[in-house]
Amino acid sequence: MMQKAKRILALTGVILLAGMYLVTLVLGVTASPATKNMLMASIGCTIVIPCLIYAMMLIARVLDHRNDKKAAGESDD
């Protein structure tokens, strides 16, 4: 069950990232007055969002290992 949820979330993340890259590409080649601001926001999101996802995965991994140690009766050091 958990593996299926992880796969669905991973696929959703891939689709979102691909969509952001596509939007960045389209905004890069179009010429409208608001394009520059939208392009900068899109480029920022393509950098920030994957970093946040990676940070959340690291935190989840650390918290998961901490719970494993507590269940085994080890100290939290």
Short mmCIF file of C-alpha atoms in Angstrom, two decimals, residues 2-70:
data_model
loop_
_atom_site.label_atom_id
_atom_site.label_comp_id
_atom_site.label_asym_id
_atom_site.label_seq_id
_atom_site.Cartn_x
_atom_site.Cartn_y
_atom_site.Cartn_z
CA MET A 2 2.76 2.46 0.96
CA GLN A 3 4.78 1.63 -2.16
CA LYS A 4 1.78 2.42 -4.34
CA ALA A 5 1.29 5.79 -2.61
CA LYS A 6 4.99 6.61 -3.04
CA ARG A 7 4.82 5.77 -6.74
CA ILE A 8 1.73 7.94 -7.22
CA LEU A 9 3.37 10.86 -5.40
CA ALA A 10 6.57 10.42 -7.39
CA LEU A 11 4.65 10.40 -10.67
CA THR A 12 2.74 13.50 -9.60
CA GLY A 13 6.03 15.23 -8.78
CA VAL A 14 7.50 14.31 -12.16
CA ILE A 15 4.42 15.64 -13.95
CA LEU A 16 4.55 18.90 -11.97
CA LEU A 17 8.25 19.39 -12.69
CA ALA A 18 7.79 18.65 -16.38
CA GLY A 19 4.89 21.11 -16.46
CA MET A 20 7.02 23.81 -14.82
CA TYR A 21 9.80 23.23 -17.34
CA LEU A 22 7.30 23.42 -20.20
CA VAL A 23 5.82 26.66 -18.83
CA THR A 24 9.33 28.10 -18.48
CA LEU A 25 10.10 27.19 -22.09
CA VAL A 26 6.85 28.66 -23.42
CA LEU A 27 7.29 31.86 -21.40
CA GLY A 28 10.86 32.13 -22.63
CA VAL A 29 9.81 32.28 -26.27
CA THR A 30 6.66 34.37 -25.97
CA ALA A 31 6.64 38.14 -25.95
CA SER A 32 4.08 39.88 -23.79
CA PRO A 33 4.44 42.63 -21.18
CA ALA A 34 4.00 40.26 -18.21
CA THR A 35 6.22 37.50 -19.61
CA LYS A 36 9.40 38.63 -17.86
CA ASN A 37 7.88 38.48 -14.36
CA MET A 38 6.15 35.16 -15.04
CA LEU A 39 9.36 33.73 -16.50
CA MET A 40 11.37 34.74 -13.43
CA ALA A 41 8.72 33.21 -11.14
CA SER A 42 8.71 30.01 -13.19
CA ILE A 43 12.50 29.72 -13.13
CA GLY A 44 12.47 30.36 -9.39
CA CYS A 45 9.87 27.64 -8.85
CA THR A 46 11.83 25.12 -10.93
CA ILE A 47 14.75 25.66 -8.55
CA VAL A 48 12.98 26.07 -5.21
CA ILE A 49 10.32 23.34 -5.43
CA PRO A 50 12.71 20.42 -6.13
CA CYS A 51 14.95 21.66 -3.29
CA LEU A 52 11.99 21.74 -0.91
CA ILE A 53 10.91 18.24 -1.99
CA TYR A 54 14.45 16.97 -1.39
CA ALA A 55 14.56 18.62 2.04
CA MET A 56 11.22 17.07 3.00
CA MET A 57 12.48 13.63 1.94
CA LEU A 58 15.61 14.06 4.07
CA ILE A 59 13.59 15.16 7.09
CA ALA A 60 11.19 12.24 6.66
CA ARG A 61 14.11 9.81 6.44
CA VAL A 62 15.72 11.21 9.60
CA LEU A 63 12.46 11.14 11.52
CA ASP A 64 11.75 7.60 10.34
CA HIS A 65 15.15 6.40 11.58
CA ARG A 66 14.62 8.21 14.88
CA ASN A 67 11.33 6.35 15.35
CA ASP A 68 13.08 3.06 14.54
CA LYS A 69 15.71 3.74 17.22
CA LYS A 70 13.06 4.58 19.81
#
